[in-house]
């Protein structure tokens, strides 16, 4: 095993989160007078950019750049910024292990297996798709069953059409986008079936990817059978009850040669678990504080490894915060480790928040808390309580699980107060 060297900051992942974190960290080091920051980005793919490289549709960058870009264009702007700063990166490098002492073990063809000691680490490994095996769909295992992301890569990068008659299970954003993409490439998308009584994707994707192409979306439906041994021949879907169990007599059979699965994303946290980082059971990502720091000092997390995002613009914003605080940790250590702590909790329809802990001494002027709800609610209010005092009461015409919500807490709101708990909840009473 080769001891590659030491670095101030190691960033694991060269996708949108890793790129934004590296750039923000570099700029923070420079602002502190460090002319040549020691930053290393480790990426297992052969190119930087992550999942954005296969997302050739537009709609990226409206918040970050105030213009509409494709995924590769959005990634390209961050890659250019990375290279302008001469930030070091290694491609085709797989990270095998990280420790609480911030020692990273990785390997590639050139260096073999090596270890790097870091003052701080940013986790930006992204997420993966939930597989068919995790869904327990009955039937054989014929050709023609793909995750939506795999199909996206085949069509957009490899130039290969997975099939011509398609059924899609799951209405996550990737599935919705692939319904449109397959249609534009000449395939017939017969139906999108969604287990839940609401879609898991953005409203704009339902309109632009399904409604505009007259593709039916059947809520509260799931696949109950797949026919075909060598290749998919047909798929049977059925309606489910309020316990998500198929209702006998509601079966519908669709002849097709392809089934795409868009049934959720799972943050890639094997490395996080190995390092003993505390995890949030709702997000399957690390618990973090206002600085995007996990409960292991000096290890930060951002992007889809932390929680699954709707928009890459939010990933970049969050990763910039993580990168800046990781650089400050390298420079100053954890100054506020023993300071006041406010626990962020949820109630009444709110499933989780990021962050889950706030240290007021480490806050900037304002902190964005992102959260998701557990169902579709109309004409409700988002409430924020400091202990028993309601601070925010904001009306929302509709909130849904597929759309991330946020509240902004200003530091001045916390000054002079001894707050133990910040609670975010929904008020479902109209008026």
Short mmCIF file of C-alpha atoms in Angstrom, two decimals:
data_model
loop_
_atom_site.label_atom_id
_atom_site.label_comp_id
_atom_site.label_asym_id
_atom_site.label_seq_id
_atom_site.Cartn_x
_atom_site.Cartn_y
_atom_site.Cartn_z
CA UNK A 1 0.00 0.00 0.00
CA UNK A 2 1.39 3.41 -0.99
CA UNK A 3 1.11 6.42 1.30
CA UNK A 4 0.06 8.96 -1.32
CA UNK A 5 0.37 12.09 0.87
CA UNK A 6 -1.54 14.42 3.16
CA UNK A 7 -4.12 17.02 2.24
CA UNK A 8 -5.99 19.78 4.02
CA UNK A 9 -9.28 18.76 2.45
CA UNK A 10 -10.41 15.65 0.59
CA UNK A 11 -13.71 15.67 -1.29
CA UNK A 12 -15.18 12.27 -2.17
CA UNK A 13 -17.18 12.61 -5.37
CA UNK A 14 -16.71 14.79 -8.44
CA UNK A 15 -20.37 15.36 -9.28
CA UNK A 16 -22.25 18.64 -8.80
CA UNK A 17 -21.94 18.53 -4.99
CA UNK A 18 -18.23 17.69 -4.96
CA UNK A 19 -17.40 20.34 -7.57
CA UNK A 20 -19.29 23.09 -5.76
CA UNK A 21 -17.77 22.11 -2.40
CA UNK A 22 -14.23 22.14 -3.83
CA UNK A 23 -14.64 25.56 -5.43
CA UNK A 24 -16.19 27.09 -2.32
CA UNK A 25 -13.48 25.61 -0.09
CA UNK A 26 -10.75 26.93 -2.37
CA UNK A 27 -12.21 30.44 -2.31
CA UNK A 28 -12.50 30.31 1.49
CA UNK A 29 -8.86 29.27 1.84
CA UNK A 30 -7.80 32.07 -0.51
CA UNK A 31 -9.81 34.65 1.40
CA UNK A 32 -7.93 33.55 4.52
CA UNK A 33 -4.58 34.14 2.81
CA UNK A 34 -3.75 30.55 1.81
CA UNK A 35 -2.37 30.92 -1.72
CA UNK A 36 -2.16 27.23 -2.63
CA UNK A 37 -4.89 25.33 -0.75
CA UNK A 38 -4.30 21.59 -0.51
CA UNK A 39 -7.58 20.19 -1.87
CA UNK A 40 -8.06 16.83 -3.59
CA UNK A 41 -11.23 15.59 -5.30
CA UNK A 42 -11.58 11.81 -5.70
CA UNK A 43 -13.97 10.60 -8.42
CA UNK A 44 -14.61 6.98 -9.37
CA UNK A 45 -15.86 7.76 -12.90
CA UNK A 46 -13.59 8.57 -15.83
CA UNK A 47 -14.92 12.14 -16.06
CA UNK A 48 -16.07 14.85 -13.66
CA UNK A 49 -19.71 15.95 -13.56
CA UNK A 50 -21.48 12.94 -12.11
CA UNK A 51 -25.05 12.19 -13.11
CA UNK A 52 -25.36 15.54 -14.91
CA UNK A 53 -23.42 14.13 -17.87
CA UNK A 54 -26.40 11.97 -18.88
CA UNK A 55 -29.06 14.61 -18.16
CA UNK A 56 -29.13 16.23 -21.60
CA UNK A 57 -32.51 17.91 -21.05
CA UNK A 58 -32.65 21.57 -20.04
CA UNK A 59 -34.02 23.13 -16.86
CA UNK A 60 -30.79 23.31 -14.85
CA UNK A 61 -29.22 26.50 -13.51
CA UNK A 62 -32.24 28.78 -13.21
CA UNK A 63 -31.34 29.64 -9.61
CA UNK A 64 -27.54 29.45 -9.86
CA UNK A 65 -26.93 31.10 -13.24
CA UNK A 66 -30.32 32.74 -13.90
CA UNK A 67 -30.54 30.91 -17.22
CA UNK A 68 -31.66 27.51 -18.48
CA UNK A 69 -28.90 24.97 -19.12
CA UNK A 70 -28.62 21.28 -19.89
CA UNK A 71 -27.00 18.98 -17.32
CA UNK A 72 -23.63 18.79 -19.14
CA UNK A 73 -23.60 22.58 -19.59
CA UNK A 74 -24.27 23.09 -15.88
CA UNK A 75 -21.53 20.62 -14.92
CA UNK A 76 -19.16 22.19 -17.45
CA UNK A 77 -19.36 25.59 -15.79
CA UNK A 78 -18.31 24.13 -12.45
CA UNK A 79 -15.59 21.99 -14.05
CA UNK A 80 -14.19 25.12 -15.72
CA UNK A 81 -14.14 26.90 -12.34
CA UNK A 82 -12.39 23.92 -10.76
CA UNK A 83 -9.69 23.90 -13.44
CA UNK A 84 -9.24 27.68 -13.33
CA UNK A 85 -8.29 27.27 -9.67
CA UNK A 86 -5.95 24.33 -10.41
CA UNK A 87 -7.76 22.19 -7.85
CA UNK A 88 -6.29 18.70 -7.92
CA UNK A 89 -8.52 15.75 -8.79
CA UNK A 90 -8.07 12.05 -9.46
CA UNK A 91 -10.41 10.19 -11.81
CA UNK A 92 -11.18 6.45 -11.92
CA UNK A 93 -10.31 6.38 -8.22
CA UNK A 94 -12.43 4.33 -5.86
CA UNK A 95 -12.52 5.25 -2.18
CA UNK A 96 -12.57 2.05 -0.14
CA UNK A 97 -12.70 3.35 3.42
CA UNK A 98 -12.68 6.43 5.62
CA UNK A 99 -11.99 6.57 9.35
CA UNK A 100 -13.06 8.86 12.16
CA UNK A 101 -9.47 10.15 12.15
CA UNK A 102 -10.10 11.36 8.58
CA UNK A 103 -7.83 8.84 6.91
CA UNK A 104 -8.97 7.90 3.41
CA UNK A 105 -8.06 4.63 1.70
CA UNK A 106 -8.50 4.65 -2.08
CA UNK A 107 -7.26 2.83 -5.15
CA UNK A 108 -6.77 3.34 -8.86
CA UNK A 109 -4.74 1.81 -11.67
CA UNK A 110 -1.84 4.24 -11.44
CA UNK A 111 -1.20 4.51 -7.70
CA UNK A 112 -2.64 1.16 -6.67
CA UNK A 113 -4.03 1.28 -3.14
CA UNK A 114 -3.04 4.30 -1.09
CA UNK A 115 -3.97 6.25 2.04
CA UNK A 116 -4.37 9.97 2.51
CA UNK A 117 -4.60 11.82 5.79
CA UNK A 118 -6.88 14.86 5.73
CA UNK A 119 -7.70 17.67 8.13
CA UNK A 120 -11.29 17.58 6.83
CA UNK A 121 -13.41 15.47 4.47
CA UNK A 122 -16.50 16.36 2.44
CA UNK A 123 -18.76 13.45 1.52
CA UNK A 124 -20.38 14.03 -1.88
CA UNK A 125 -20.94 10.51 -3.21
CA UNK A 126 -24.47 11.09 -4.50
CA UNK A 127 -27.14 8.39 -4.59
CA UNK A 128 -28.17 5.26 -6.46
CA UNK A 129 -31.48 3.94 -7.71
CA UNK A 130 -33.60 1.48 -5.81
CA UNK A 131 -33.33 -1.86 -7.61
CA UNK A 132 -36.07 -4.27 -8.67
CA UNK A 133 -34.78 -6.74 -6.07
CA UNK A 134 -35.76 -4.26 -3.37
CA UNK A 135 -39.29 -4.05 -4.78
CA UNK A 136 -40.25 -7.76 -4.75
CA UNK A 137 -42.09 -7.72 -8.06
CA UNK A 138 -43.31 -11.23 -8.97
CA UNK A 139 -42.45 -12.88 -12.28
CA UNK A 140 -39.35 -14.05 -14.10
CA UNK A 141 -36.19 -12.06 -14.67
CA UNK A 142 -36.37 -11.43 -18.41
CA UNK A 143 -34.41 -8.93 -20.46
CA UNK A 144 -36.03 -5.52 -20.83
CA UNK A 145 -36.18 -4.44 -17.18
CA UNK A 146 -34.08 -1.36 -16.46
CA UNK A 147 -33.83 1.31 -13.82
CA UNK A 148 -34.83 4.66 -15.30
CA UNK A 149 -31.32 6.04 -14.76
CA UNK A 150 -29.72 3.12 -16.58
CA UNK A 151 -32.09 3.64 -19.49
CA UNK A 152 -31.22 7.33 -19.48
CA UNK A 153 -27.51 6.55 -19.75
CA UNK A 154 -28.11 4.02 -22.54
CA UNK A 155 -30.14 6.47 -24.62
CA UNK A 156 -28.26 9.71 -23.94
CA UNK A 157 -24.65 8.50 -23.74
CA UNK A 158 -24.45 5.06 -25.34
CA UNK A 159 -26.94 5.78 -28.14
CA UNK A 160 -28.88 2.56 -27.45
CA UNK A 161 -32.66 2.27 -27.29
CA UNK A 162 -33.72 -0.13 -24.50
CA UNK A 163 -37.09 -0.87 -26.13
CA UNK A 164 -40.05 0.32 -28.18
CA UNK A 165 -43.10 -0.33 -26.00
CA UNK A 166 -42.62 0.89 -22.46
CA UNK A 167 -44.30 0.73 -19.07
CA UNK A 168 -42.82 2.82 -16.25
CA UNK A 169 -43.24 1.98 -12.56
CA UNK A 170 -42.76 4.98 -10.30
CA UNK A 171 -43.25 8.68 -10.95
CA UNK A 172 -39.95 10.01 -9.64
CA UNK A 173 -38.37 12.78 -11.68
CA UNK A 174 -36.06 10.43 -13.59
CA UNK A 175 -39.00 8.23 -14.57
CA UNK A 176 -41.05 11.22 -15.73
CA UNK A 177 -38.15 12.61 -17.75
CA UNK A 178 -37.52 9.21 -19.33
CA UNK A 179 -41.18 8.94 -20.31
CA UNK A 180 -40.66 12.05 -22.43
CA UNK A 181 -37.22 10.99 -23.64
CA UNK A 182 -38.36 7.55 -24.81
CA UNK A 183 -41.34 9.15 -26.57
CA UNK A 184 -39.11 11.63 -28.38
CA UNK A 185 -36.92 8.73 -29.54
CA UNK A 186 -39.91 6.98 -31.09
CA UNK A 187 -40.98 4.58 -28.34
CA UNK A 188 -44.56 4.23 -27.12
CA UNK A 189 -44.88 4.82 -23.38
CA UNK A 190 -48.15 3.15 -22.48
CA UNK A 191 -48.55 4.09 -18.82
CA UNK A 192 -46.75 5.39 -15.74
CA UNK A 193 -47.89 3.57 -12.60
CA UNK A 194 -47.30 5.07 -9.15
CA UNK A 195 -47.75 3.12 -5.91
CA UNK A 196 -48.54 6.19 -3.81
CA UNK A 197 -51.66 8.36 -4.17
CA UNK A 198 -49.41 11.25 -5.26
CA UNK A 199 -46.52 11.64 -7.67
CA UNK A 200 -42.95 11.61 -6.39
CA UNK A 201 -41.81 14.10 -9.02
CA UNK A 202 -41.94 17.83 -9.60
CA UNK A 203 -45.23 19.25 -10.84
CA UNK A 204 -43.51 20.80 -13.84
CA UNK A 205 -42.20 17.39 -14.90
CA UNK A 206 -45.68 15.86 -14.71
CA UNK A 207 -46.96 18.61 -17.01
CA UNK A 208 -44.03 18.72 -19.45
CA UNK A 209 -43.21 15.01 -19.60
CA UNK A 210 -46.60 13.29 -19.27
CA UNK A 211 -49.47 15.68 -19.93
CA UNK A 212 -47.83 17.26 -22.99
CA UNK A 213 -47.45 13.80 -24.56
CA UNK A 214 -50.78 12.32 -23.41
CA UNK A 215 -49.04 9.67 -21.31
CA UNK A 216 -51.41 8.39 -18.59
CA UNK A 217 -50.35 8.51 -14.93
CA UNK A 218 -52.14 6.00 -12.71
CA UNK A 219 -51.77 6.81 -9.03
CA UNK A 220 -52.23 4.12 -6.36
CA UNK A 221 -51.19 1.43 -8.86
CA UNK A 222 -48.29 -1.02 -8.93
CA UNK A 223 -46.91 -3.85 -11.04
CA UNK A 224 -48.21 -7.24 -9.91
CA UNK A 225 -46.89 -9.49 -12.70
CA UNK A 226 -44.31 -9.57 -15.47
CA UNK A 227 -44.72 -12.03 -18.33
CA UNK A 228 -41.95 -13.25 -20.56
CA UNK A 229 -38.93 -15.48 -19.96
CA UNK A 230 -36.34 -14.30 -22.49
CA UNK A 231 -37.73 -10.77 -22.94
CA UNK A 232 -40.55 -8.82 -21.29
CA UNK A 233 -43.79 -9.54 -23.16
CA UNK A 234 -46.34 -7.82 -20.94
CA UNK A 235 -46.76 -6.15 -17.57
CA UNK A 236 -49.83 -6.32 -15.34
CA UNK A 237 -50.62 -3.45 -13.01
CA UNK A 238 -53.31 -3.26 -10.35
CA UNK A 239 -54.80 -0.65 -8.06
CA UNK A 240 -53.72 -0.73 -4.40
CA UNK A 241 -55.70 0.00 -1.25
CA UNK A 242 -54.80 2.40 1.55
CA UNK A 243 -52.39 -0.23 2.91
CA UNK A 244 -50.67 -0.38 -0.50
CA UNK A 245 -51.92 -3.93 -1.13
CA UNK A 246 -53.17 -4.85 -4.65
CA UNK A 247 -56.97 -4.95 -4.99
CA UNK A 248 -58.18 -8.16 -6.71
CA UNK A 249 -60.15 -7.50 -9.88
CA UNK A 250 -58.41 -4.23 -10.77
CA UNK A 251 -55.66 -5.82 -12.88
CA UNK A 252 -54.81 -4.35 -16.30
CA UNK A 253 -52.35 -5.99 -18.69
CA UNK A 254 -50.14 -3.93 -21.03
CA UNK A 255 -48.16 -5.58 -23.81
CA UNK A 256 -44.64 -4.15 -23.84
CA UNK A 257 -40.99 -5.07 -24.30
CA UNK A 258 -39.57 -2.79 -21.62
CA UNK A 259 -40.23 -1.96 -17.97
CA UNK A 260 -38.48 1.04 -16.45
CA UNK A 261 -38.25 1.34 -12.66
CA UNK A 262 -38.25 4.80 -11.09
CA UNK A 263 -38.94 3.84 -7.50
CA UNK A 264 -36.74 6.06 -5.41
CA UNK A 265 -33.12 6.93 -4.76
CA UNK A 266 -30.86 5.73 -1.98
CA UNK A 267 -27.96 7.89 -0.74
CA UNK A 268 -24.57 6.16 -1.19
CA UNK A 269 -23.57 5.96 2.46
CA UNK A 270 -21.56 2.78 2.82
CA UNK A 271 -18.46 4.89 3.52
CA UNK A 272 -20.39 7.02 6.02
CA UNK A 273 -21.58 3.93 7.88
CA UNK A 274 -18.07 2.53 7.94
CA UNK A 275 -16.83 5.69 9.61
CA UNK A 276 -19.48 5.43 12.32
CA UNK A 277 -21.32 8.57 11.25
CA UNK A 278 -24.79 9.02 12.78
CA UNK A 279 -27.50 8.53 10.17
CA UNK A 280 -31.00 9.92 9.77
CA UNK A 281 -33.41 6.95 9.38
CA UNK A 282 -35.78 9.03 7.24
CA UNK A 283 -33.29 10.35 4.67
CA UNK A 284 -30.79 7.46 4.91
CA UNK A 285 -28.16 10.19 4.95
CA UNK A 286 -25.94 11.61 7.70
CA UNK A 287 -27.28 13.88 10.41
CA UNK A 288 -25.64 17.28 10.02
CA UNK A 289 -25.52 20.64 11.76
CA UNK A 290 -25.80 24.14 10.31
CA UNK A 291 -22.30 23.80 8.80
CA UNK A 292 -23.18 20.53 7.02
CA UNK A 293 -20.88 18.77 9.49
CA UNK A 294 -21.72 15.25 10.64
CA UNK A 295 -21.43 14.06 14.22
CA UNK A 296 -17.83 13.00 13.43
CA UNK A 297 -15.79 16.23 13.75
CA UNK A 298 -14.19 17.34 10.50
CA UNK A 299 -16.37 15.18 8.22
CA UNK A 300 -18.99 17.10 6.24
CA UNK A 301 -21.74 15.93 3.85
CA UNK A 302 -23.71 17.56 1.05
CA UNK A 303 -25.81 16.83 -2.01
CA UNK A 304 -27.73 13.63 -2.60
CA UNK A 305 -25.57 11.61 -0.22
CA UNK A 306 -27.17 13.74 2.50
CA UNK A 307 -30.76 13.79 1.23
CA UNK A 308 -32.28 13.50 -2.22
CA UNK A 309 -32.77 16.90 -3.86
CA UNK A 310 -35.22 18.15 -6.49
CA UNK A 311 -32.93 20.69 -8.13
CA UNK A 312 -29.18 20.63 -8.71
CA UNK A 313 -29.14 24.36 -7.92
CA UNK A 314 -29.98 23.49 -4.31
CA UNK A 315 -27.24 20.85 -4.32
CA UNK A 316 -24.70 23.48 -5.38
CA UNK A 317 -25.88 25.94 -2.74
CA UNK A 318 -25.73 23.35 0.02
CA UNK A 319 -22.36 22.01 -1.16
CA UNK A 320 -20.92 25.51 -1.24
CA UNK A 321 -21.90 25.85 2.41
CA UNK A 322 -20.27 22.49 3.22
CA UNK A 323 -17.07 23.34 1.38
CA UNK A 324 -16.70 26.73 3.03
CA UNK A 325 -17.19 25.31 6.52
CA UNK A 326 -14.85 22.40 5.81
CA UNK A 327 -12.15 24.92 4.86
CA UNK A 328 -12.84 26.92 8.01
CA UNK A 329 -12.54 23.74 10.05
CA UNK A 330 -9.12 23.15 8.50
CA UNK A 331 -8.09 26.70 9.40
CA UNK A 332 -9.60 27.06 12.87
CA UNK A 333 -10.77 23.71 14.17
CA UNK A 334 -14.21 23.32 15.73
CA UNK A 335 -14.39 26.53 17.73
CA UNK A 336 -18.06 26.18 18.65
CA UNK A 337 -17.99 22.55 19.72
CA UNK A 338 -18.97 23.43 23.29
CA UNK A 339 -21.35 26.28 22.40
CA UNK A 340 -25.14 26.40 22.56
CA UNK A 341 -27.02 23.79 20.56
CA UNK A 342 -30.56 24.00 19.18
CA UNK A 343 -32.19 20.75 18.10
CA UNK A 344 -34.32 20.98 14.95
CA UNK A 345 -37.39 18.75 15.24
CA UNK A 346 -40.47 18.04 13.12
CA UNK A 347 -44.17 17.45 13.70
CA UNK A 348 -47.55 17.30 12.00
CA UNK A 349 -46.75 16.31 8.42
CA UNK A 350 -43.08 17.29 8.19
CA UNK A 351 -40.89 14.19 7.69
CA UNK A 352 -37.36 15.51 8.16
CA UNK A 353 -35.16 18.58 8.10
CA UNK A 354 -31.60 19.35 7.05
CA UNK A 355 -29.88 20.33 9.27
CA UNK A 356 -31.04 18.63 12.48
CA UNK A 357 -28.82 20.68 14.82
CA UNK A 358 -27.98 24.39 14.89
CA UNK A 359 -25.06 25.99 16.70
CA UNK A 360 -25.89 29.71 16.67
CA UNK A 361 -22.24 30.67 17.17
CA UNK A 362 -21.36 29.02 13.85
CA UNK A 363 -24.27 30.41 11.84
CA UNK A 364 -23.93 32.98 9.14
CA UNK A 365 -26.39 35.84 8.89
CA UNK A 366 -29.08 33.43 7.66
CA UNK A 367 -29.59 29.68 7.52
CA UNK A 368 -31.81 27.82 5.05
CA UNK A 369 -33.50 24.76 6.57
CA UNK A 370 -34.81 22.36 3.92
CA UNK A 371 -37.52 19.80 4.62
CA UNK A 372 -40.07 17.49 3.02
CA UNK A 373 -43.64 16.69 3.93
CA UNK A 374 -45.20 13.23 4.07
CA UNK A 375 -48.33 13.77 1.99
CA UNK A 376 -50.11 16.28 -0.22
CA UNK A 377 -51.65 19.08 1.84
CA UNK A 378 -53.63 22.04 0.48
CA UNK A 379 -54.30 25.46 2.00
CA UNK A 380 -52.02 24.90 4.96
CA UNK A 381 -49.41 26.89 6.85
CA UNK A 382 -45.76 26.17 7.53
CA UNK A 383 -45.09 27.01 11.18
CA UNK A 384 -41.75 27.43 12.92
CA UNK A 385 -41.64 27.37 16.73
CA UNK A 386 -38.79 28.40 19.01
CA UNK A 387 -39.66 26.16 21.94
CA UNK A 388 -43.32 27.15 22.54
CA UNK A 389 -43.22 30.47 20.66
CA UNK A 390 -44.40 30.57 17.06
CA UNK A 391 -42.02 32.66 14.97
CA UNK A 392 -43.08 31.89 11.38
CA UNK A 393 -46.62 31.29 10.08
CA UNK A 394 -46.49 31.12 6.26
CA UNK A 395 -49.39 30.11 4.05
CA UNK A 396 -48.81 27.50 1.32
CA UNK A 397 -51.53 26.73 -1.27
CA UNK A 398 -50.16 23.19 -1.63
CA UNK A 399 -47.20 21.18 -0.31
CA UNK A 400 -46.25 17.73 -1.64
CA UNK A 401 -43.59 15.08 -1.00
CA UNK A 402 -42.10 15.59 -4.46
CA UNK A 403 -41.36 19.28 -3.83
CA UNK A 404 -38.75 20.25 -1.27
CA UNK A 405 -39.72 23.08 1.09
CA UNK A 406 -37.54 25.49 3.02
CA UNK A 407 -37.57 28.17 5.70
CA UNK A 408 -34.90 30.79 6.32
CA UNK A 409 -33.83 31.48 9.90
CA UNK A 410 -31.98 34.74 10.43
CA UNK A 411 -29.29 34.87 13.08
CA UNK A 412 -30.84 38.00 14.59
CA UNK A 413 -33.95 35.92 15.38
CA UNK A 414 -31.85 33.77 17.74
CA UNK A 415 -29.79 36.47 19.41
CA UNK A 416 -30.39 36.95 23.11
CA UNK A 417 -32.56 33.83 23.35
CA UNK A 418 -31.88 30.51 25.05
CA UNK A 419 -33.67 28.16 22.67
CA UNK A 420 -33.51 24.41 23.11
CA UNK A 421 -35.74 23.32 20.24
CA UNK A 422 -36.69 24.67 16.82
CA UNK A 423 -39.76 22.81 15.59
CA UNK A 424 -41.09 22.86 12.02
CA UNK A 425 -44.65 21.66 11.50
CA UNK A 426 -47.72 22.12 9.35
CA UNK A 427 -50.87 23.93 10.50
CA UNK A 428 -53.63 22.24 8.53
CA UNK A 429 -56.40 24.54 9.77
CA UNK A 430 -57.48 27.02 7.11
CA UNK A 431 -57.63 30.65 8.10
#
